[in-house]
mmCIF file of C-alpha atoms in Angstrom:
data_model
loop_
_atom_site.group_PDB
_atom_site.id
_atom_site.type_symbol
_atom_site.label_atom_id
_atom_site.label_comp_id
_atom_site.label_asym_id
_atom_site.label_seq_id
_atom_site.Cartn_x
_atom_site.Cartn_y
_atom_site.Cartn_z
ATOM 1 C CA UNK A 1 10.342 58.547 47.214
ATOM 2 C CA UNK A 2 7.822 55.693 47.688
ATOM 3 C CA UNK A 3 8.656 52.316 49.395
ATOM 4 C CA UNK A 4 5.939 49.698 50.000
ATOM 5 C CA UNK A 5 5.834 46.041 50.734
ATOM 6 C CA UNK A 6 2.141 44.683 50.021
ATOM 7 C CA UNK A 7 0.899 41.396 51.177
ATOM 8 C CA UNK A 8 -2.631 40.314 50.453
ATOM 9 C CA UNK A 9 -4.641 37.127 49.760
ATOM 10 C CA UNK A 10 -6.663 36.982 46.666
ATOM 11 C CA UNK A 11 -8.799 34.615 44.658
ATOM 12 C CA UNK A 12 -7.838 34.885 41.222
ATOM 13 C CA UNK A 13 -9.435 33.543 38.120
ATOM 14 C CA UNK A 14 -7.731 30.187 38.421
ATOM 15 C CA UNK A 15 -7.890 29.922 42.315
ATOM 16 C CA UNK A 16 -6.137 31.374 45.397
ATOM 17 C CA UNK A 17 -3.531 34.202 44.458
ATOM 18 C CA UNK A 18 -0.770 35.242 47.038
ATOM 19 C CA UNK A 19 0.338 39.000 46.218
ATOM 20 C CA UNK A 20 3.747 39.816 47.676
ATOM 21 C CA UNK A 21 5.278 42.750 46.321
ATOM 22 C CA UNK A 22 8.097 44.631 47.775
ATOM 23 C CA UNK A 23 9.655 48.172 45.747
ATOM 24 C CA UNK A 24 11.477 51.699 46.194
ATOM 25 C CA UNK A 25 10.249 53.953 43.536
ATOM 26 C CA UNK A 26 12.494 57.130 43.035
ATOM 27 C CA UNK A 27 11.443 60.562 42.906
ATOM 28 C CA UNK A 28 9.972 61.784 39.743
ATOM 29 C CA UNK A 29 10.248 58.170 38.525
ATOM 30 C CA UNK A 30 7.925 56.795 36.417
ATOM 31 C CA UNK A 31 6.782 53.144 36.609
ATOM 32 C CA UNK A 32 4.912 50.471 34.697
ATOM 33 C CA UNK A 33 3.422 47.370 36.306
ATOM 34 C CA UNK A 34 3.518 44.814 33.151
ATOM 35 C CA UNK A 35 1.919 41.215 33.313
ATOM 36 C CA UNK A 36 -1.111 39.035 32.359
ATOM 37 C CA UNK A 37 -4.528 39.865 33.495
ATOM 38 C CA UNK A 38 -5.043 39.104 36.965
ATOM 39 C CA UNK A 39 -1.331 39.095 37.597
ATOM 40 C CA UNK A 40 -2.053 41.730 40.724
ATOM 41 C CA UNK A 41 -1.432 44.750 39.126
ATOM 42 C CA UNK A 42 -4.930 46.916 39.570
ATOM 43 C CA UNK A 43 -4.591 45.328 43.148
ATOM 44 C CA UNK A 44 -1.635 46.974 43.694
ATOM 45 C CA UNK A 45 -2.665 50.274 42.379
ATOM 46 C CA UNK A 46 -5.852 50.470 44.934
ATOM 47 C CA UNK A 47 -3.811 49.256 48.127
ATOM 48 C CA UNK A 48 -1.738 52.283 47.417
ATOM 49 C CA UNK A 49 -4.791 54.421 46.634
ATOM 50 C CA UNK A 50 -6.082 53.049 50.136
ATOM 51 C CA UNK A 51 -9.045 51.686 48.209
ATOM 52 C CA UNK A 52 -8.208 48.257 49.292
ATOM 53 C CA UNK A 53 -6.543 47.196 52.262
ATOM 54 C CA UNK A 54 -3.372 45.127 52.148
ATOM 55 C CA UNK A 55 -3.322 42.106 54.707
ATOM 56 C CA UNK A 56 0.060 43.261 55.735
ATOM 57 C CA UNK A 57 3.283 45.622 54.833
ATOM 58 C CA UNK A 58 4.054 49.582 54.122
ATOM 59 C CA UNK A 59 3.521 52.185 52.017
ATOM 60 C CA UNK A 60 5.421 55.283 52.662
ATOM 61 C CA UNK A 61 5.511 57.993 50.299
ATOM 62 C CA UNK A 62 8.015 61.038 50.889
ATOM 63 C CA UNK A 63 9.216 60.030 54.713
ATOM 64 C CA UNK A 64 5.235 60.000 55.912
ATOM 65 C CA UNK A 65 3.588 56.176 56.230
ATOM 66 C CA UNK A 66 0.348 56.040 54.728
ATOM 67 C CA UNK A 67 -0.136 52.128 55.752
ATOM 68 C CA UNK A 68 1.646 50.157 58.114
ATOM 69 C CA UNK A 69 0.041 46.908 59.822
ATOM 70 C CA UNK A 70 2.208 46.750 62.671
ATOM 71 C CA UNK A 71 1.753 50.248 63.787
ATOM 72 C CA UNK A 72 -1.833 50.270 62.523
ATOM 73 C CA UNK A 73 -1.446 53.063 60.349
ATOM 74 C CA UNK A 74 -3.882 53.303 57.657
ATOM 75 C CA UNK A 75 -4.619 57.094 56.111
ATOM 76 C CA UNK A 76 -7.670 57.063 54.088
ATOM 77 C CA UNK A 77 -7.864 57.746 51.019
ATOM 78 C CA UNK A 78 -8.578 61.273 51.379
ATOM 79 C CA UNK A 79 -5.652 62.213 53.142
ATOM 80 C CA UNK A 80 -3.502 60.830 50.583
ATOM 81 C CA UNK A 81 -1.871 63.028 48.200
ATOM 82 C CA UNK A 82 -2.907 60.382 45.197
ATOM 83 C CA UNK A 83 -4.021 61.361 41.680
ATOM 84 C CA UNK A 84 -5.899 58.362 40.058
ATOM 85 C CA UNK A 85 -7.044 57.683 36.721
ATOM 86 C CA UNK A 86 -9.003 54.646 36.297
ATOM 87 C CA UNK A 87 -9.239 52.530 33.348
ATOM 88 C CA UNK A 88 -13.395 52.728 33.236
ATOM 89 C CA UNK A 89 -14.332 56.548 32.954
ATOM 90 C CA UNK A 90 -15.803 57.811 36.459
ATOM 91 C CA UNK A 91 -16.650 61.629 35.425
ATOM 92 C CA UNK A 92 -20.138 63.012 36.862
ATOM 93 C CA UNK A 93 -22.349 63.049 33.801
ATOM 94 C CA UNK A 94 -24.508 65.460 35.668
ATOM 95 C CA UNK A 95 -21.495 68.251 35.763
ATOM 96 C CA UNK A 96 -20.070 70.002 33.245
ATOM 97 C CA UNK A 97 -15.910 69.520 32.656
ATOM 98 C CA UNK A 98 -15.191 72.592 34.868
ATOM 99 C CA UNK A 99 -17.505 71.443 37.591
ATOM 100 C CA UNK A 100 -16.320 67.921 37.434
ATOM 101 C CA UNK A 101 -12.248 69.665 38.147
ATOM 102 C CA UNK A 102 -14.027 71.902 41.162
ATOM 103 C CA UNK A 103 -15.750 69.178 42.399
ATOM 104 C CA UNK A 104 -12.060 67.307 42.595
ATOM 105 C CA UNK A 105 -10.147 69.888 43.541
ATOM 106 C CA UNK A 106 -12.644 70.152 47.232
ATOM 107 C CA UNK A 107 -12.261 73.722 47.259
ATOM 108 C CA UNK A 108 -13.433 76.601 45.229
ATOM 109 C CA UNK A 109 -10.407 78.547 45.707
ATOM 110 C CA UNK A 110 -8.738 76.500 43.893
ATOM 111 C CA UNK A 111 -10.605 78.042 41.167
ATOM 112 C CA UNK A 112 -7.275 79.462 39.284
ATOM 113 C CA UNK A 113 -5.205 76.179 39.023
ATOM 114 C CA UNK A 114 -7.945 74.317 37.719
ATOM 115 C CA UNK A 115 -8.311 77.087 35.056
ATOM 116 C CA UNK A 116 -4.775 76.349 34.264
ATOM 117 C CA UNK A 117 -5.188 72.346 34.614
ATOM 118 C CA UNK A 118 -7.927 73.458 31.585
ATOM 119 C CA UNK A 119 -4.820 75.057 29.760
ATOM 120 C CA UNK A 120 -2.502 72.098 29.860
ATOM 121 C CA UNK A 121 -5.144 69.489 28.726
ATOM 122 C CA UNK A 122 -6.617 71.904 26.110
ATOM 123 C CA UNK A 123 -10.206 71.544 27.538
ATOM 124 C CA UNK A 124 -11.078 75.469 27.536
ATOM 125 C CA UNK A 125 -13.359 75.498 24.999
ATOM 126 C CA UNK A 126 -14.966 72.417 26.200
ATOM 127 C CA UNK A 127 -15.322 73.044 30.263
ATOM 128 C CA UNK A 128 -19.091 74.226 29.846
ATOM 129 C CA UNK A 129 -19.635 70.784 28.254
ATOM 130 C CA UNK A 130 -21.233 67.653 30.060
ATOM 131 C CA UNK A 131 -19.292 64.035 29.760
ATOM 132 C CA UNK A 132 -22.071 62.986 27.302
ATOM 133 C CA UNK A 133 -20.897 65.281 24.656
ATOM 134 C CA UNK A 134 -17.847 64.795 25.047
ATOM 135 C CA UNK A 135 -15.315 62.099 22.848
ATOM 136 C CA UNK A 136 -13.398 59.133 24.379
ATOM 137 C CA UNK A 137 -10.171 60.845 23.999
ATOM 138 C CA UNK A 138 -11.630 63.788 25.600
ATOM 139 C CA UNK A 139 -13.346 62.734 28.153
ATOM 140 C CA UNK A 140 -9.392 61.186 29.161
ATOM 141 C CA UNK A 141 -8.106 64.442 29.279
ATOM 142 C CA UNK A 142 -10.458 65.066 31.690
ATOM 143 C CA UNK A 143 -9.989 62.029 33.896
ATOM 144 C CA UNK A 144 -6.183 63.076 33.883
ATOM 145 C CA UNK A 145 -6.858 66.988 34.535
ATOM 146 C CA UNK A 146 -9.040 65.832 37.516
ATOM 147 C CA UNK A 147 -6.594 63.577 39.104
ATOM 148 C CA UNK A 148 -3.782 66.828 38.860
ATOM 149 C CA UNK A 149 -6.284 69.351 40.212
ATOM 150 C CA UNK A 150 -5.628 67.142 43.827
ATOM 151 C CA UNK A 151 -2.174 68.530 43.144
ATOM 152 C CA UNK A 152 -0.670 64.590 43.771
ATOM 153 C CA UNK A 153 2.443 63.460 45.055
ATOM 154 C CA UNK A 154 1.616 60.442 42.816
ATOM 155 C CA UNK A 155 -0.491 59.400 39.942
ATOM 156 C CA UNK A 156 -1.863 56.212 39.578
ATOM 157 C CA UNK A 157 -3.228 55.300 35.601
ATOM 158 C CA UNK A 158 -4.933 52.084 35.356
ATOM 159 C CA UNK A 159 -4.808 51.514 32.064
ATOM 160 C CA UNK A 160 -6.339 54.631 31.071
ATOM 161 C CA UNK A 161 -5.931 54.724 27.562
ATOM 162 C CA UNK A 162 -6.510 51.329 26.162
ATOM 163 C CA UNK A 163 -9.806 52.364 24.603
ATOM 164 C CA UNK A 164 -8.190 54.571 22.291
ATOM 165 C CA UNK A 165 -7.222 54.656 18.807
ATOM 166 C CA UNK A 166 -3.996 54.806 17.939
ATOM 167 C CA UNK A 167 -3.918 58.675 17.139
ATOM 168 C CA UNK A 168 -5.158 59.395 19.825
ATOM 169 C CA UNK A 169 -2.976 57.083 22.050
ATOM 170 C CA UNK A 170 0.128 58.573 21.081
ATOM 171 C CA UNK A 171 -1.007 62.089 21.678
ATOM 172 C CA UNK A 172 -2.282 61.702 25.012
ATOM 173 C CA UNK A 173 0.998 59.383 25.993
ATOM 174 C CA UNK A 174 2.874 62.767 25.177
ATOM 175 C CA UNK A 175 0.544 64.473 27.306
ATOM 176 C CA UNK A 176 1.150 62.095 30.451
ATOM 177 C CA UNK A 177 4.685 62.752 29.639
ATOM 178 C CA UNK A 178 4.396 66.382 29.836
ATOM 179 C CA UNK A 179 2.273 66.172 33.228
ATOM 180 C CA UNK A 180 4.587 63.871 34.832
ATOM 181 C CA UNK A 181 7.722 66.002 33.778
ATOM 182 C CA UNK A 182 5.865 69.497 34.176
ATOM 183 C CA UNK A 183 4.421 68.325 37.699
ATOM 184 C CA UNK A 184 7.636 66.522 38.974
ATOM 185 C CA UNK A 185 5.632 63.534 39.538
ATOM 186 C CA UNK A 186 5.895 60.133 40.555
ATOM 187 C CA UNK A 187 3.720 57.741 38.185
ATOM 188 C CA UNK A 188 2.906 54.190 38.203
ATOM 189 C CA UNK A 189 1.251 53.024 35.140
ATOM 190 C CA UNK A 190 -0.426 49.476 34.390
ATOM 191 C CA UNK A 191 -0.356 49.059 31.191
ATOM 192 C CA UNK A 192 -0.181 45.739 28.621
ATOM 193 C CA UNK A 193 1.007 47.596 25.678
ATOM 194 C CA UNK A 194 5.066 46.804 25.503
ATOM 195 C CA UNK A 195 5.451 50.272 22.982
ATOM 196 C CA UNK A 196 3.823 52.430 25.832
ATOM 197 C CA UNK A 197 5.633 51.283 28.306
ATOM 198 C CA UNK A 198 8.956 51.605 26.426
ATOM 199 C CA UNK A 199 7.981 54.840 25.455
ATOM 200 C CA UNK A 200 7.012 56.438 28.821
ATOM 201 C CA UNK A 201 8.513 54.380 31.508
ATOM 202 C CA UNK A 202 11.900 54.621 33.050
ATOM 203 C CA UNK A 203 11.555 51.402 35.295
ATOM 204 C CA UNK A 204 9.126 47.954 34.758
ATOM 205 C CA UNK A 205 8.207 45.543 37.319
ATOM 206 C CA UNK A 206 6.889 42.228 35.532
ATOM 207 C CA UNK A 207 4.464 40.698 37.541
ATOM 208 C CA UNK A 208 3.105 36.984 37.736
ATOM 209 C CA UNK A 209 0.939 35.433 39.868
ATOM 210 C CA UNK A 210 1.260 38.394 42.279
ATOM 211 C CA UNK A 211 4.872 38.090 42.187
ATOM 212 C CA UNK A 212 7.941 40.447 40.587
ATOM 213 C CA UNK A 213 9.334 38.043 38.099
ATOM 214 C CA UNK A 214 11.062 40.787 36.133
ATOM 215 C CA UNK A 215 12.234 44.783 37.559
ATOM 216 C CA UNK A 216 14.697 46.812 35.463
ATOM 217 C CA UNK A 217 14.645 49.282 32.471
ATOM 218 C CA UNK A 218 11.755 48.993 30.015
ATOM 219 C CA UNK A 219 14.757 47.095 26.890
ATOM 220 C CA UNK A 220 16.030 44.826 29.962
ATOM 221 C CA UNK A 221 12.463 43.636 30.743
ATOM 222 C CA UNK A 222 10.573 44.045 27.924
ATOM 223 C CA UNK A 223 12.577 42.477 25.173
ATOM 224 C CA UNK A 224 14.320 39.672 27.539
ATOM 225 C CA UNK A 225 12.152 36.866 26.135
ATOM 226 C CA UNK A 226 13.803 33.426 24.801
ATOM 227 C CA UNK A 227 13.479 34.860 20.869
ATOM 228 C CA UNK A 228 16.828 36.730 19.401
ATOM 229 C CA UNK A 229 16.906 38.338 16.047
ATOM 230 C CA UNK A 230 18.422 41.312 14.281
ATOM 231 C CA UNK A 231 14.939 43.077 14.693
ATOM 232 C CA UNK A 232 11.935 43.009 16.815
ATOM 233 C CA UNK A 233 8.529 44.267 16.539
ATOM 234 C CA UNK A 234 5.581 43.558 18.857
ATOM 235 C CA UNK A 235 1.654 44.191 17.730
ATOM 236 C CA UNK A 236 -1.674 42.375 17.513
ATOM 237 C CA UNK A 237 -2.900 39.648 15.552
ATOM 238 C CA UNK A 238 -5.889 40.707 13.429
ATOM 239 C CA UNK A 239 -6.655 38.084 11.507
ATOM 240 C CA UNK A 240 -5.414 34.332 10.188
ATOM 241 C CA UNK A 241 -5.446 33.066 6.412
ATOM 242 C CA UNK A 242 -4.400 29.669 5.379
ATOM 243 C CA UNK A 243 -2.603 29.488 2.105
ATOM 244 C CA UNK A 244 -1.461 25.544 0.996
ATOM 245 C CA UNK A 245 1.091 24.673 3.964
ATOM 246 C CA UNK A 246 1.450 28.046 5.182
ATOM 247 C CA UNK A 247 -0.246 30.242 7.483
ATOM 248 C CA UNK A 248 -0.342 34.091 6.687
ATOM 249 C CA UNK A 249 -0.888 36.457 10.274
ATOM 250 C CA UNK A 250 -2.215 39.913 9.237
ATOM 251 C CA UNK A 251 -0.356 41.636 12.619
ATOM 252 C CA UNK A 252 -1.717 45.418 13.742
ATOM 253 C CA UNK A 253 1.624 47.485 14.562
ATOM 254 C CA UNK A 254 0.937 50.989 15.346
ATOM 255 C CA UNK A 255 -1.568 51.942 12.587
ATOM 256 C CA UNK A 256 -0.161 49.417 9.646
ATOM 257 C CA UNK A 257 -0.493 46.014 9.521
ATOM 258 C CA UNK A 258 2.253 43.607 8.548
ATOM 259 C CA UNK A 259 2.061 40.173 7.290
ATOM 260 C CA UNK A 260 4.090 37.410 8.712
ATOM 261 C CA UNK A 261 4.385 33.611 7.830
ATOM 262 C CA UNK A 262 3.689 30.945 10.743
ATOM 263 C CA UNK A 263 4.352 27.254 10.192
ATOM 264 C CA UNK A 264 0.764 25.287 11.146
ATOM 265 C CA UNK A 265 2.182 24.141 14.703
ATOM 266 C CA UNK A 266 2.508 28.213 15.362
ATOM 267 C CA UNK A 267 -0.531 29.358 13.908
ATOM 268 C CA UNK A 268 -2.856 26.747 15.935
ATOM 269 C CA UNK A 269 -1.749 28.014 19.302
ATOM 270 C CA UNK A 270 -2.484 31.565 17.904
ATOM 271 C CA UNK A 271 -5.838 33.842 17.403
ATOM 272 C CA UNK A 272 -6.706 37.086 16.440
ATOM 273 C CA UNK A 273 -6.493 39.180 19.475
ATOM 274 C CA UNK A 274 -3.279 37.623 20.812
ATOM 275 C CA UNK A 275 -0.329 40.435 21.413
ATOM 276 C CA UNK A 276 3.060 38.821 19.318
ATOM 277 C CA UNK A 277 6.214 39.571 19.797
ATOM 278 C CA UNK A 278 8.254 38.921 15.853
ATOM 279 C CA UNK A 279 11.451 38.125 15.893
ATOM 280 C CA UNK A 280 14.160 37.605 12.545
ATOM 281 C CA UNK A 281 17.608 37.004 11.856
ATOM 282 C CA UNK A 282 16.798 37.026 8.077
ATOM 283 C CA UNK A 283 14.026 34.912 6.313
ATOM 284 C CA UNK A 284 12.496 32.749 8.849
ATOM 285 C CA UNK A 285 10.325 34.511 11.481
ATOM 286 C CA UNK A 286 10.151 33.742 14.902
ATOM 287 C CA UNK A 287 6.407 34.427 16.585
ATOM 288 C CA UNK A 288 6.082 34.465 20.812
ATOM 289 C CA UNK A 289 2.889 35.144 22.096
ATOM 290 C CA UNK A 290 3.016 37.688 25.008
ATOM 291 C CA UNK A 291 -0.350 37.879 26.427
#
């Protein structure tokens, strides 16, 4: 079990941001911090990673406090049992995929489990390889095989697979499934995609501002926007077309693209880039932007 309370001052991107976040994650729970960009959740990540120090609160993880500010308690980061994968890619380009795990793990005799960390994430024919050979989606698996060689109580994934295509996505979101399953982990995972989350979370906390606006199961939070309909689909806007009054939205969902009529008003406050949530009770489509 995890319980923290994290106070910090930041300065955002529009001005001074006050973090307060307070949660009790259960064991083998996983998580998904959801919100706009500079909404706190990276921040929260690294205070729990001890790679940033809150300006007050707790983090305890399995009965043993890792921070607390009033009993000035403050483990480094070394002595906590934290797996982290980070959304920029952090591998040692000068050590091949095996060395990178060794290197990780902080003790050759570990030798055997990361053999078997090689296993899981199908890397056996590529350990003798350097990062530079390596592809994206590769070079993920071996971010994630690195943070489990630490053998974590937790794993923290900023975001780690947002530079991936869509294939490739959804096979390594089985693959963090498996771990966190296999492992009997407990995973917190910022993410902005609302179809990963869904997919791999069993609680969200929505943040804003460095507040918890939102905290419940993935349907409760995700889909409780002002916009009802007999379906729903979310996906990205990849391009705009004007055609007489209308406007035609060419939307990304998965790996086929849908088109969707906007009135002008709609449209305008729209671009190509902008994550929509559709929603329709027959012919008349309603479009919310979500981030």
């Amino acid at each position: 079990m995890i319980r923290f309370a994290l106070h910090k001052k930041l300065q955002g991107a529009s001005g001074p941001l006050s973090l307060d976040v307070a949660y009790t994650m259960a064991d083998h729970e996983m998580l998904s911090l959801y919100g706009p960009s500079g909404s706190g959740k990276t921040t929260i990540l690294r205070m729990l990673a001890g790679l940033l120090k809150p300006d007050e609160g707790m983090i305890e993880v399995n009965g043993v406090l890792w921070y607390d500010s009033r009993k000035k308690i403050d483990l480094s980061p070394q002595k906590r049992t934290i797996g982290y994968v980070f959304q920029e890619r952090s591998l040692f380009p000068n050590m091949t995929v095996r060395e990178n795990l060794l290197f990780a793990a902080g003790n050759s005799r570990h030798s055997a489990f990361v053999d078997e960390m090689l296993g899981v994430m199908e890397l056996q024919e590529l350990k003798d390889r350097k990062p530079i050979l390596l592809s994206g989606g590769q070079k993920q698996r071996v971010e994630l095989a690195r943070a489990l060689v630490r053998r974590p109580a937790v794993l923290l994934l900023d975001e780690p697979l947002s530079a991936l295509d869509y294939a490739m996505r959804q096979r390594l979101q089985e693959l963090v499934l498996q771990v966190h399953r296999d492992f009997s982990l407990m995973t917190i995972l910022v993410s902005h995609e609302m179809t990963e989350i869904a997919k791999l979370s069993n609680k969200v906390l929505q943040l804003q501002d460095g507040k918890v606006v939102q905290s419940g199961a993935p349907a409760d939070v995700l889909w409780n926007t002002t916009l009802s309909g007999k379906f729903q689909f979310t996906g990205e806007i990849v391009h705009i077309d004007k055609e007489d009054i209308v406007y035609i939205l060419q939307i990304l969902v998965g790996n086929t693209v849908v088109k969707v009529v906007a009135d002008e008003q709609e449209a305008k406050s729209l671009a190509a880039g902008d994550k929509v949530v559709v929603s329709s009770k027959a012919f008349n489509p309603l479009i919310k932007k979500i981030s």
